[in-house]
XYZ file of C-alpha atoms in Angstrom:
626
model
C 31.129 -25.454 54.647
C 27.138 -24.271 53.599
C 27.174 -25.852 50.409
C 28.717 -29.297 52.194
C 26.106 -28.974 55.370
C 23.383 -28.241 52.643
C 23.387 -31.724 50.872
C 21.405 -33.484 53.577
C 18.604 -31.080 53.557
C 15.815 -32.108 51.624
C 12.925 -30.103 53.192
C 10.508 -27.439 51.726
C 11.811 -23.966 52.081
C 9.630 -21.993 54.340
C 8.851 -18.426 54.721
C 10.788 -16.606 57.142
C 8.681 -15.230 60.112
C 11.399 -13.816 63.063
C 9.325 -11.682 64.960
C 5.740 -10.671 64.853
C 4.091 -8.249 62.532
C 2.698 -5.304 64.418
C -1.295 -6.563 64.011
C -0.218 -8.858 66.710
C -0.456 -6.241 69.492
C 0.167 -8.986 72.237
C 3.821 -9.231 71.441
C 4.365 -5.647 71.075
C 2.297 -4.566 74.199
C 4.354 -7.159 76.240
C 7.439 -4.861 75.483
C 9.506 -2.281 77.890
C 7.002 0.615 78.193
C 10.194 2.829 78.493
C 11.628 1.645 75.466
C 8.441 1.811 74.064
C 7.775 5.375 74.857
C 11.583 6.104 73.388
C 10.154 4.603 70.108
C 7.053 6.777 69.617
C 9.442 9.833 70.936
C 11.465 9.286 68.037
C 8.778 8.784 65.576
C 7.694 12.151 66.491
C 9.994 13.619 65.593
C 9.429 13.110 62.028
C 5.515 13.800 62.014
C 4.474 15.883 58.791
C 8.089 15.174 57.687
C 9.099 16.508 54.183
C 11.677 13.704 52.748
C 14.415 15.993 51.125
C 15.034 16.297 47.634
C 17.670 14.065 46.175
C 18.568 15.988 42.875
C 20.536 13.924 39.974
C 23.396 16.387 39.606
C 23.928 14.895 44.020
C 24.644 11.909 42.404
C 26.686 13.171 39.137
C 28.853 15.045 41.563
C 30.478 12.072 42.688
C 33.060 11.669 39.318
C 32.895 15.443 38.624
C 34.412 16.564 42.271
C 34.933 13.511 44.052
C 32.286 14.430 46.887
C 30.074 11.734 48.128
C 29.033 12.985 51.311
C 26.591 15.116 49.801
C 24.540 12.596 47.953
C 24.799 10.369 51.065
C 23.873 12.661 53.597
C 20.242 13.324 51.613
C 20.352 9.392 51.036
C 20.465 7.976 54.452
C 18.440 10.971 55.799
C 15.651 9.667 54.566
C 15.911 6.006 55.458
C 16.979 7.665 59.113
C 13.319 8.782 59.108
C 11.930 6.040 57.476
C 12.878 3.429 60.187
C 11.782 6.014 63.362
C 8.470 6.197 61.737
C 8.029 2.568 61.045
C 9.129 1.641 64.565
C 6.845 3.936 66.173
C 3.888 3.073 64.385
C 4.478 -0.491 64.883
C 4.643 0.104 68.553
C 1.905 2.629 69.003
C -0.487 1.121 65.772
C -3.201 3.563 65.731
C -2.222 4.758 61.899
C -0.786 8.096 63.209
C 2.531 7.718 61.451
C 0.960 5.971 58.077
C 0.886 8.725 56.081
C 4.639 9.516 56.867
C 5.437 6.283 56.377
C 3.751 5.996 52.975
C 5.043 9.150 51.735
C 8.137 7.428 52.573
C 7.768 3.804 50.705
C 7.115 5.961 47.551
C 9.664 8.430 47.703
C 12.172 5.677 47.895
C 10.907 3.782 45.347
C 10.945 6.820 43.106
C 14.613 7.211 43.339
C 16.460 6.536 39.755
C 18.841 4.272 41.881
C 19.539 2.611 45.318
C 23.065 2.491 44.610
C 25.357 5.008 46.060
C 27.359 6.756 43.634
C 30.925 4.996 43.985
C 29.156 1.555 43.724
C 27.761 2.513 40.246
C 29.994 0.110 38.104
C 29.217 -3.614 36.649
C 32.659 -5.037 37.705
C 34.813 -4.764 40.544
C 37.152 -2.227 39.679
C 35.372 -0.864 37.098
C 34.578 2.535 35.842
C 32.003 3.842 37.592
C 29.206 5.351 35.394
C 28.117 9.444 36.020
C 24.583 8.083 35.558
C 22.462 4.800 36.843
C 20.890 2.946 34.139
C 17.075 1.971 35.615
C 17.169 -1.198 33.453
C 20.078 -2.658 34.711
C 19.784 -2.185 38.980
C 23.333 -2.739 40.260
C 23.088 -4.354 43.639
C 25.330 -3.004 45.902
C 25.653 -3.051 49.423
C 22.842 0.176 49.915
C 20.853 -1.001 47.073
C 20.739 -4.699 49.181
C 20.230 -2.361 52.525
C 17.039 -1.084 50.713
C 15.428 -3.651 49.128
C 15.501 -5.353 53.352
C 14.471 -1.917 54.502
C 11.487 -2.245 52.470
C 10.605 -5.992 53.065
C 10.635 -5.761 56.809
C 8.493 -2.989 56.241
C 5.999 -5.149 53.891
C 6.027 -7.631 56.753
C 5.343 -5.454 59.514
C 3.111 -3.473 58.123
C 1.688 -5.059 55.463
C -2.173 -5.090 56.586
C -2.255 -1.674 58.321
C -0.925 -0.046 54.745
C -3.541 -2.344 52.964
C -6.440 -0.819 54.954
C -4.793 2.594 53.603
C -4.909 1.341 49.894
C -3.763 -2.186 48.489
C -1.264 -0.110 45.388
C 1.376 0.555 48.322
C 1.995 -3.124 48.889
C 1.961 -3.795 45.294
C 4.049 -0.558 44.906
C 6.839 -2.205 47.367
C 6.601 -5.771 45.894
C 7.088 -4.352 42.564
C 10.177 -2.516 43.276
C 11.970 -5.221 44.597
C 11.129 -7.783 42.236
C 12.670 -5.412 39.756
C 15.475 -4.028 41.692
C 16.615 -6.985 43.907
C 15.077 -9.799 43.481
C 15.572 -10.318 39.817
C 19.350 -9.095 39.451
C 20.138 -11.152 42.523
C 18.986 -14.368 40.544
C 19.943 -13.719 36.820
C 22.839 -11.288 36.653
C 26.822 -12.339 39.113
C 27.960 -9.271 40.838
C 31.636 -9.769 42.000
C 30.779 -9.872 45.817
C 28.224 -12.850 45.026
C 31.887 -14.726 44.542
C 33.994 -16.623 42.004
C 36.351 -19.279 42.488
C 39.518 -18.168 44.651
C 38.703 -14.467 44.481
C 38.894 -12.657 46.783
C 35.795 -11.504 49.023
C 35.129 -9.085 51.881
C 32.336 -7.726 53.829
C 30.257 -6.857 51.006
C 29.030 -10.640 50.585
C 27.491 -11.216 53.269
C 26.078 -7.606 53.725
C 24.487 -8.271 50.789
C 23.687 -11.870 50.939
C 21.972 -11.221 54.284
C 19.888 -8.564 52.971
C 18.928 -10.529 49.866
C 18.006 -13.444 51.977
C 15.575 -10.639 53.928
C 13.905 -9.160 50.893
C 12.994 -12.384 49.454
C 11.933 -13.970 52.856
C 9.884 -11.920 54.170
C 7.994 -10.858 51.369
C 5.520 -13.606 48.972
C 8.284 -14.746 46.765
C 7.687 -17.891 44.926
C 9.336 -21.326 45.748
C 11.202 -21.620 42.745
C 12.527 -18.030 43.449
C 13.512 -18.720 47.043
C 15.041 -22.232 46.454
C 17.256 -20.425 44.155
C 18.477 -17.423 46.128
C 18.784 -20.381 49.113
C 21.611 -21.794 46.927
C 22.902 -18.957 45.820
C 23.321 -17.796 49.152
C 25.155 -20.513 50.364
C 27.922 -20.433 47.271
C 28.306 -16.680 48.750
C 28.898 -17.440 52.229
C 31.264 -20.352 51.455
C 33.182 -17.831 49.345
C 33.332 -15.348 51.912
C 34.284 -17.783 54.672
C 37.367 -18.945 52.147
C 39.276 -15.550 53.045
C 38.899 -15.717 56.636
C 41.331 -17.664 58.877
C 40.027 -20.326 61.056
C 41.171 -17.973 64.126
C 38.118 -15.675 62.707
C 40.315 -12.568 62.615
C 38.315 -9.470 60.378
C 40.912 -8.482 58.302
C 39.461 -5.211 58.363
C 38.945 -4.163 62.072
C 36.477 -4.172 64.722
C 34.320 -1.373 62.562
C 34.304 -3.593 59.597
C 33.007 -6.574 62.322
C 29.222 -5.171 61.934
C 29.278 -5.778 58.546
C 31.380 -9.136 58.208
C 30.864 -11.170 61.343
C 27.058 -9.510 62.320
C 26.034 -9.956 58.916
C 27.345 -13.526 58.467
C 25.379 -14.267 61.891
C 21.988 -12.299 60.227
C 22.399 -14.267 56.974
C 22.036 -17.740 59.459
C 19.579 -16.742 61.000
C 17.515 -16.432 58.175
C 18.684 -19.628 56.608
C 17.682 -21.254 59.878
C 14.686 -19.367 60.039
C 13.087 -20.751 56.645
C 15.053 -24.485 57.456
C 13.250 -25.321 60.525
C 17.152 -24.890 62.261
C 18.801 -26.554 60.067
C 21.797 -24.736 60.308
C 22.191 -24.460 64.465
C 25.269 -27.500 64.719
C 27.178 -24.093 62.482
C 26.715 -21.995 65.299
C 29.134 -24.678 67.344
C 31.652 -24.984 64.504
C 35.097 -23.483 65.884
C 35.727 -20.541 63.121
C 32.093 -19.504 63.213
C 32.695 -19.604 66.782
C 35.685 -17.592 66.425
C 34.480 -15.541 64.153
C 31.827 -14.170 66.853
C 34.090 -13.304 70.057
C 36.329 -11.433 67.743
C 34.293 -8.386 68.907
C 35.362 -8.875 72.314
C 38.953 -9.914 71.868
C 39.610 -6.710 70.545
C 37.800 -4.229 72.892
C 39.602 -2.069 74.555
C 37.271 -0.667 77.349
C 33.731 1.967 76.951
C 33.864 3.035 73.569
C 37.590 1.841 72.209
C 38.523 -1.216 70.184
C 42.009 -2.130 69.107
C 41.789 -0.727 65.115
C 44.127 -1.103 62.244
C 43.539 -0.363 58.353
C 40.118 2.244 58.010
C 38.444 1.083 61.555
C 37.980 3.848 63.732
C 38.704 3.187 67.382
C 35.488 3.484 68.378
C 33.721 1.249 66.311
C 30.148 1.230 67.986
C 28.572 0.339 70.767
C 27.006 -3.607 70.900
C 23.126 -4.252 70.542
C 21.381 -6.883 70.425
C 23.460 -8.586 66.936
C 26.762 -9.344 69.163
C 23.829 -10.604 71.928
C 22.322 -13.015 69.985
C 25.961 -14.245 67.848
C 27.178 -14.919 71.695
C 23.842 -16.526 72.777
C 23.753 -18.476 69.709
C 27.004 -19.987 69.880
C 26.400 -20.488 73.730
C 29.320 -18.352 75.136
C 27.792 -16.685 77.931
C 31.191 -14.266 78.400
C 30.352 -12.972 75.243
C 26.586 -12.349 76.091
C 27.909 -10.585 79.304
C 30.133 -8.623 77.425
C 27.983 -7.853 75.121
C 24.945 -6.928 77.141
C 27.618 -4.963 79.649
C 28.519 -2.765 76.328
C 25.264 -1.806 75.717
C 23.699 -0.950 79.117
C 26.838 1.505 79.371
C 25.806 3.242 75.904
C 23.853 6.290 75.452
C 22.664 5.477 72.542
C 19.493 2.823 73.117
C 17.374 3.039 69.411
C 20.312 2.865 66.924
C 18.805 5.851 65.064
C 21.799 6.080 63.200
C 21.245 2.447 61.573
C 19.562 2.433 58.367
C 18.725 -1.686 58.787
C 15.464 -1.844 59.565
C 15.815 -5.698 60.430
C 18.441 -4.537 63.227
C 15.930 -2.443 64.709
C 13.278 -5.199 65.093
C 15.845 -7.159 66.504
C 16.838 -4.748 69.003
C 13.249 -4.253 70.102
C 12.915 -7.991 70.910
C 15.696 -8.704 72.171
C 16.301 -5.181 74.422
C 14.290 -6.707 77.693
C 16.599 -9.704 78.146
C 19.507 -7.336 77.244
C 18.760 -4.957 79.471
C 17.913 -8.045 82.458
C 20.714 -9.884 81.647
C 23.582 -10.279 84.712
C 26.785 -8.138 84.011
C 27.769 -8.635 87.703
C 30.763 -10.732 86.821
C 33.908 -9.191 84.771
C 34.789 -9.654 81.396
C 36.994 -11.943 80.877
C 39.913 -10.769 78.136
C 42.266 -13.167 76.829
C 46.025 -12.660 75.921
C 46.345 -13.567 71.928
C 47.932 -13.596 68.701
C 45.621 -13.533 65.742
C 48.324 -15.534 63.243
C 45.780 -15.004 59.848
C 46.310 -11.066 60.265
C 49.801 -10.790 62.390
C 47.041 -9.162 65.301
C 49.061 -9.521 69.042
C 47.149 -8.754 72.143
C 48.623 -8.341 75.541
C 46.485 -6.936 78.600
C 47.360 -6.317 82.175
C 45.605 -4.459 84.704
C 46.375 -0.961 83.327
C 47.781 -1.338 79.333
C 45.975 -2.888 76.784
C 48.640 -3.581 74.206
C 48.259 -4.623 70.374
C 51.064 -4.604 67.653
C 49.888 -5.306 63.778
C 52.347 -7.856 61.903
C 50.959 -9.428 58.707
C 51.325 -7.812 55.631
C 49.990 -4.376 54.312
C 47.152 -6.051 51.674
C 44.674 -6.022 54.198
C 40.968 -5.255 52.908
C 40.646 -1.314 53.563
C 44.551 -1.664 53.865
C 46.570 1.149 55.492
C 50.881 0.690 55.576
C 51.079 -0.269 59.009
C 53.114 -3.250 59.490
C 54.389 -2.956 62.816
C 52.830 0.001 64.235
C 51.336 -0.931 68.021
C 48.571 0.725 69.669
C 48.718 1.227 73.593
C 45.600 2.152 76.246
C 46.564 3.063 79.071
C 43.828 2.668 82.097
C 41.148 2.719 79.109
C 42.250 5.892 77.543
C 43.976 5.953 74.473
C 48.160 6.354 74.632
C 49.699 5.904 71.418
C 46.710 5.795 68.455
C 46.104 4.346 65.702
C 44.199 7.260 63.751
C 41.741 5.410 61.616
C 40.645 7.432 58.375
C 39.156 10.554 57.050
C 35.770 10.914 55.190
C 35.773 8.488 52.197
C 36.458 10.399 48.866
C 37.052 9.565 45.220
C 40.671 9.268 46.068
C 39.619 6.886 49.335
C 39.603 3.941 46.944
C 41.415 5.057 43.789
C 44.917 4.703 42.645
C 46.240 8.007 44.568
C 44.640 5.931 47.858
C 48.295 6.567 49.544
C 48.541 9.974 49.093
C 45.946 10.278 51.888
C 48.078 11.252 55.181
C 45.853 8.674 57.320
C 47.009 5.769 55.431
C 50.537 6.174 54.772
C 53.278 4.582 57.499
C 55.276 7.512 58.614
C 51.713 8.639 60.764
C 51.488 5.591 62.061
C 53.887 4.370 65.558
C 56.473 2.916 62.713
C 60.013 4.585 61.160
C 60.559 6.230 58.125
C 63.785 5.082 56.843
C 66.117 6.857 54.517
C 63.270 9.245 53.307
C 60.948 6.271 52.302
C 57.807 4.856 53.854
C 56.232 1.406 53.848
C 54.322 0.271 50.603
C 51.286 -1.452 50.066
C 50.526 -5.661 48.868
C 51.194 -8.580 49.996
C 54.890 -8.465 49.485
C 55.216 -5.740 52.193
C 55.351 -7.661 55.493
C 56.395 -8.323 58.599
C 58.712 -11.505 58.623
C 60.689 -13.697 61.288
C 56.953 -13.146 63.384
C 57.470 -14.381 67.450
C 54.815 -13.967 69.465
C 55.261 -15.333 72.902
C 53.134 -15.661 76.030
C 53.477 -15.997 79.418
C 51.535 -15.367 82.738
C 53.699 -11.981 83.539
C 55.562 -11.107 80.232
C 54.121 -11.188 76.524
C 56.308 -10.265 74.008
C 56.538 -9.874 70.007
C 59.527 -9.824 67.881
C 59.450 -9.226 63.916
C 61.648 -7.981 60.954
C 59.781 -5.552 59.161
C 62.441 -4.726 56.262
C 60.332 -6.286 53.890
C 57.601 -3.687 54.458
C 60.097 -1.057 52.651
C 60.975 -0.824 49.498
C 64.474 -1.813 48.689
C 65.539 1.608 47.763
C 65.279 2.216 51.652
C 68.220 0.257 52.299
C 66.782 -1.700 55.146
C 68.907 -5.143 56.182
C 66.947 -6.035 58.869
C 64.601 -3.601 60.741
C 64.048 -6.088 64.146
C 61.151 -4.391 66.597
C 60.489 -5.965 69.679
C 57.023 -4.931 72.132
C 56.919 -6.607 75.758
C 54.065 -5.704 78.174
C 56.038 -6.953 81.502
C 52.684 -7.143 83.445
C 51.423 -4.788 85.999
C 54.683 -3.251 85.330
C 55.817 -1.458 82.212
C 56.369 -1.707 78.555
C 58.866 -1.518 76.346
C 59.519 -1.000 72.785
C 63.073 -2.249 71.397
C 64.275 -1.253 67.424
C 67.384 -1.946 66.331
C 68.501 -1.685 62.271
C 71.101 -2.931 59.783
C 71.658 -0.501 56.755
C 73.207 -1.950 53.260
C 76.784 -0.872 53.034
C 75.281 1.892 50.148
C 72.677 3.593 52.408
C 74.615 2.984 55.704
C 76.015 6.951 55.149
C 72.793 8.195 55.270
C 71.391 6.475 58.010
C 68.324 8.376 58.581
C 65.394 6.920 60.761
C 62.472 8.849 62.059
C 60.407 7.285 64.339
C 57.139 8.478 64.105
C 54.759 8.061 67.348
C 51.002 9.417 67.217
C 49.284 10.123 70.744
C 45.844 11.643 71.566
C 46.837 13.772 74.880
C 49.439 16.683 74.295
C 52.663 15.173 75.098
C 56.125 17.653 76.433
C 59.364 17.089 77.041
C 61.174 16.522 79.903
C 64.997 16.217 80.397
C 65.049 12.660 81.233
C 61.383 11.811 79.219
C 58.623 12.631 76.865
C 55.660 12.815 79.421
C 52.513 12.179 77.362
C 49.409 13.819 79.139
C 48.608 13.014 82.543
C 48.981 9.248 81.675
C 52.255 7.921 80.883
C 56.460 8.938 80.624
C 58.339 7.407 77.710
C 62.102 7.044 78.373
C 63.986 7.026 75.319
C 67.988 5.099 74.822
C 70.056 4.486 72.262
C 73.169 2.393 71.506
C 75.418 1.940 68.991
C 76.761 4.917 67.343
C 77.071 3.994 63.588
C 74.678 1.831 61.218
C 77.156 -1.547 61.599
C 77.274 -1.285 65.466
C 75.231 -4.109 66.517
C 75.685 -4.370 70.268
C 77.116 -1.871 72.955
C 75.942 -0.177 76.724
C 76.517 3.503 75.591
C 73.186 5.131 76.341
C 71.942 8.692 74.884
C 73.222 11.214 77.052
C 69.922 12.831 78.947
C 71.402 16.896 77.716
C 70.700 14.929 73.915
C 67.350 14.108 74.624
C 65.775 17.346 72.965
C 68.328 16.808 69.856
C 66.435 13.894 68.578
C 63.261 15.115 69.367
C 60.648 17.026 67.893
C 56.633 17.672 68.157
C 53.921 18.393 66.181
C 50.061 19.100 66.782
C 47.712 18.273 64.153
C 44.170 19.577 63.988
C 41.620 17.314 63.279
C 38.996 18.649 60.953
C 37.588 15.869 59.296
C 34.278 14.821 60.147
C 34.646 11.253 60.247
C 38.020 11.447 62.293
C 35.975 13.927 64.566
C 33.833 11.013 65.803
C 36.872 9.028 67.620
C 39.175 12.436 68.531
C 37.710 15.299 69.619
C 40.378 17.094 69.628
C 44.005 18.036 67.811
C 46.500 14.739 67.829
C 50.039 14.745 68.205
C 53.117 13.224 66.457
C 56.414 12.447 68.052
C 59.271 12.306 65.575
C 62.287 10.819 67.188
C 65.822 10.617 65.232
C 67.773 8.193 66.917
C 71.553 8.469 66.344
C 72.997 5.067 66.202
C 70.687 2.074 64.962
C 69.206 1.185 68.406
C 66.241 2.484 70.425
C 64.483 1.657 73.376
C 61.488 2.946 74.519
C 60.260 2.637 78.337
C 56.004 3.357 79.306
C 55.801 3.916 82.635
C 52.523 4.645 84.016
C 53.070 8.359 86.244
C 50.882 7.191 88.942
């Protein structure tokens, strides 16, 4: 699509120039004094600051123990810091946070790599190395992050930190050349793309912060015309793996770094094109692409999430803004600008791009002024390139995964659903715990989080669901109407065979403003059909109990539970569980959550519902209790 839409462009690169440099105090003085005032608040904080030691053993202790939270946590500490004291001094510019700031360009530049430890390999898959070799940078998606931290810095600053001394320009310039700028253009690192392989967020995370570091500091022409080429082989590589519905494989978290960075990566190309680029912004999957955001939020914090995507999956700023605005969807501005006015959270000090921050700051007035009178509007849809159904009414929000379990940051949940209730969360999809040596290693499934039977899916005969491409949902029917949306798939082929599994047909219905239902029904092989054994697994966030006639979960919602059938080759028949049975098949348990990463969506223990149906048929009925 780039490299096509590229061939008529014959112009002069130019540099790229977004937003004004803080000399130009008009522009900055024109901004919201309270936002303002947040700023310089923030930058205070970190006055005199002492930029924590990063020790090499931090980094070594990724292969020896598997930890790479410590390393991180020292890592992005500093940038944390970095960006507050950057922000405030280009606000305030009276050279009270200079020395701060300084202290910081050259402790960051003195680090042996900008790498984090689990990206320190040559080749995708590769062996990671204990050490990073400093004459041979690998650029991954922190070492990109850096190299733009440091530009936008440059170009912000670049004449208030020459008045200091003219070394800490040349100190920054330096770096990058060596670090970024050269690898980028001489060396292929597997996100950069190669032929039909596969991609994933990491290109255009790091395309879009290559594109940053080069334009906005004084590269040379023939340096920028070739990282303008090379950037659009990435992108059309990237945009290969995504379906023309613009579904993100990997969740609403994963969004920020896929769709938000694909947006940041045009606007730079348009930026240094004179436009160029704009008809993109109107082409249907880049369109798609954008209001994926909103298709998929839930209400305040939530978003529907599958695979490693937490639930909540951050609050908008001013990056879904300007996609919406940009593609000229005003729902999605609304949205957008409705999302962030209800957020606590107004200076994205936990975001380590500095370009997001300048972004933020000029965009945060028309944010904040923009009309969010109107409602949202949320459509009903089914996201065929994943197997993503969506089904709203005005109290459930109701999404069911099909596809296949070889989704990037794949967990085995073909066929689990997620259900809010009144925007609270009902029946959860758990997300994943703090990412580990074993996160993205061969022993990934051993990790409770990602494995089926702790998702709202069956274990069947002992076994769970497997991951690839070959594990999927078949027979797929999604189906749409203005009171009843429904799907229907076979998810046998998400087990191995050893399970047994025939057929394994579930059916979700949202009947609106009314109640929904969840319908399983089995065939065994003849060899397995002795055993028999399913165990329904259902996750929920509030504590549920049972009742004689129900499993009441929280103060939200009453599941009624039949069955029919009373052997593995009855296919049809009106003989419901008797309500004295109800506790046989039934059983609870309450699982602490202790991880820190989990801790940010679920403050508090979860629960899991294991139901053992008797025959090969079960309904389940959500009722709302009031």
């Amino acid at each position: 699509m780039f490299i096509e839409f590229a061939k008529n462009y014959s112009d002069s690169l130019t540099s790229f120039s977004p937003y004004p440099p803080a000399s130009d105090r008009n522009a900055y003085e024109n901004l919201s004094e309270d936002l303002k005032t947040q700023i310089i608040k923030e930058g205070e904080r970190y006055l005199n600051y002492s930029y924590p030691s990063l020790p090499i053993t931090v980094f070594m202790s990724f292969l020896r123990t598997g930890n790479r939270v410590d390393f991180e946590n020292i890592y992005f500490a500093r940038r944390y810091a970095f960006n507050a004291l950057v922000m405030a001094e280009c606000v305030e510019y009276k050279g009270r946070f200079l020395d701060d700031i300084i202290n910081g360009v050259f402790t960051i530049c003195e680090e042996s790599a900008w790498q984090l430890p689990p990206h320190n390999s040559y080749k995708r898959g590769g062996a990671n190395e204990l050490l990073p070799d400093p004459e041979t940078p690998v650029l991954d998606l922190f070492a990109c992050e850096t190299g733009a931290l440091l530009s936008v810095c440059y170009y912000l600053l670049k004449d208030a930190l020459n008045t200091v001394h003219p070394f800490i320009n040349k100190r920054i310039l330096s770096e990058i050349s060596r670090r970024i700028v050269t690898p980028y253009l001489t060396m292929h690192f597997w996100w950069m793309g190669n032929g039909d392989e596969p991609m994933c967020n990491w290109t255009v995370w790091c395309v879009q912060n290559c594109l940053l570091t080069i334009f906005l500091t004084d590269q040379p022409d023939e340096i920028k015309e070739k990282a303008f080429h090379q950037s659009l082989k990435s992108i059309d590589c990237f945009l290969k793996d995504y379906g023309e519905d613009g579904c993100c494989d990997e969740g609403a978290q994963y969004y920020h770094h896929a769709g938000l960075c694909l947006f940041n990566a045009m606007e730079v190309l348009n930026g240094i094109t004179n436009h160029f680029f704009a008809p993109l912004y109107q082409n249907p999957k880049i369109r798609n692409i954008a209001s994926y955001i909103q298709n998929v939020h839930v209400s305040g914090p939530y978003f529907l999430n599958f695979a490693d995507c937490s639930p909540v999956a951050g609050r908008c700023s001013a990056r879904e803004y300007l996609f919406a605005k940009r593609i000229q969807n005003p729902d999605m501005m609304r949205f957008a600008a409705t999302d962030f006015k209800e957020s606590e959270e107004k200076l994205l000090s936990g975001e380590i791009n500095l370009f997001y921050h300048l972004q933020h700051l000029f965009t945060y007035d028309e944010m904040m002024h923009y009309s969010t009178t109107s409602p949202v509007s949320y459509p009903d849809l089914y996201y065929q390139s994943v197997g993503l159904f969506i089904a709203r009414d005005n109290r459930f929000v109701l999404a069911a995964k099909a596809g296949d379990n070889n989704d990037s940051h794949n967990h085995n949940d073909t066929g689990s659903i997620t259900v809010y209730q009144d925007g609270k969360p009902l029946l959860i999809d758990l997300g994943v715990e703090t990412y580990c040596a074993k996160t993205f290693s061969d022993k990934r499934y051993e990790i409770w989080t990602m494995q089926s039977s702790y998702h709202n899916l069956p274990a069947i005969n002992g076994y769970m669901q497997l991951p690839g491409a070959a594990y999927k949902a078949t027979d797929v029917h999604p189906f749409f109407s203005h009171d009843t949306c429904s799907i229907t798939m076979d998810l046998a082929a998400a087990y191995p065979k050893e399970a047994g599994l025939l057929s394994y047909i579930r059916t979700v219905t949202l009947r609106k403003n009314h109640v929904i239902t969840l319908e399983d029904h089995w065939t065994l092989a003849p060899s397995c059909s002795h055993k028999n054994s399913v165990i329904l697994s259902l996750m929920t966030y509030e504590k549920p109990s049972l009742h004689p006639d129900s499993i009441q979960i929280g103060t939200l919602s009453t599941i009624t539970i039949s069955t029919t059938g009373s052997s593995a080759f009855v296919s049809s028949g009106s003989a419901s569980l008797p309500i004295s049975s109800l506790s046989s098949i039934v059983s609870m348990e309450e699982i602490p959550i202790t991880d820190a990463r989990l801790q940010t969506a679920w403050k508090h223990s979860i629960h899991r519902i294991l139901l053992t149906p008797p025959g090969n048929q079960i309904k389940l009925t959500i009722l709302p209790l009031a």
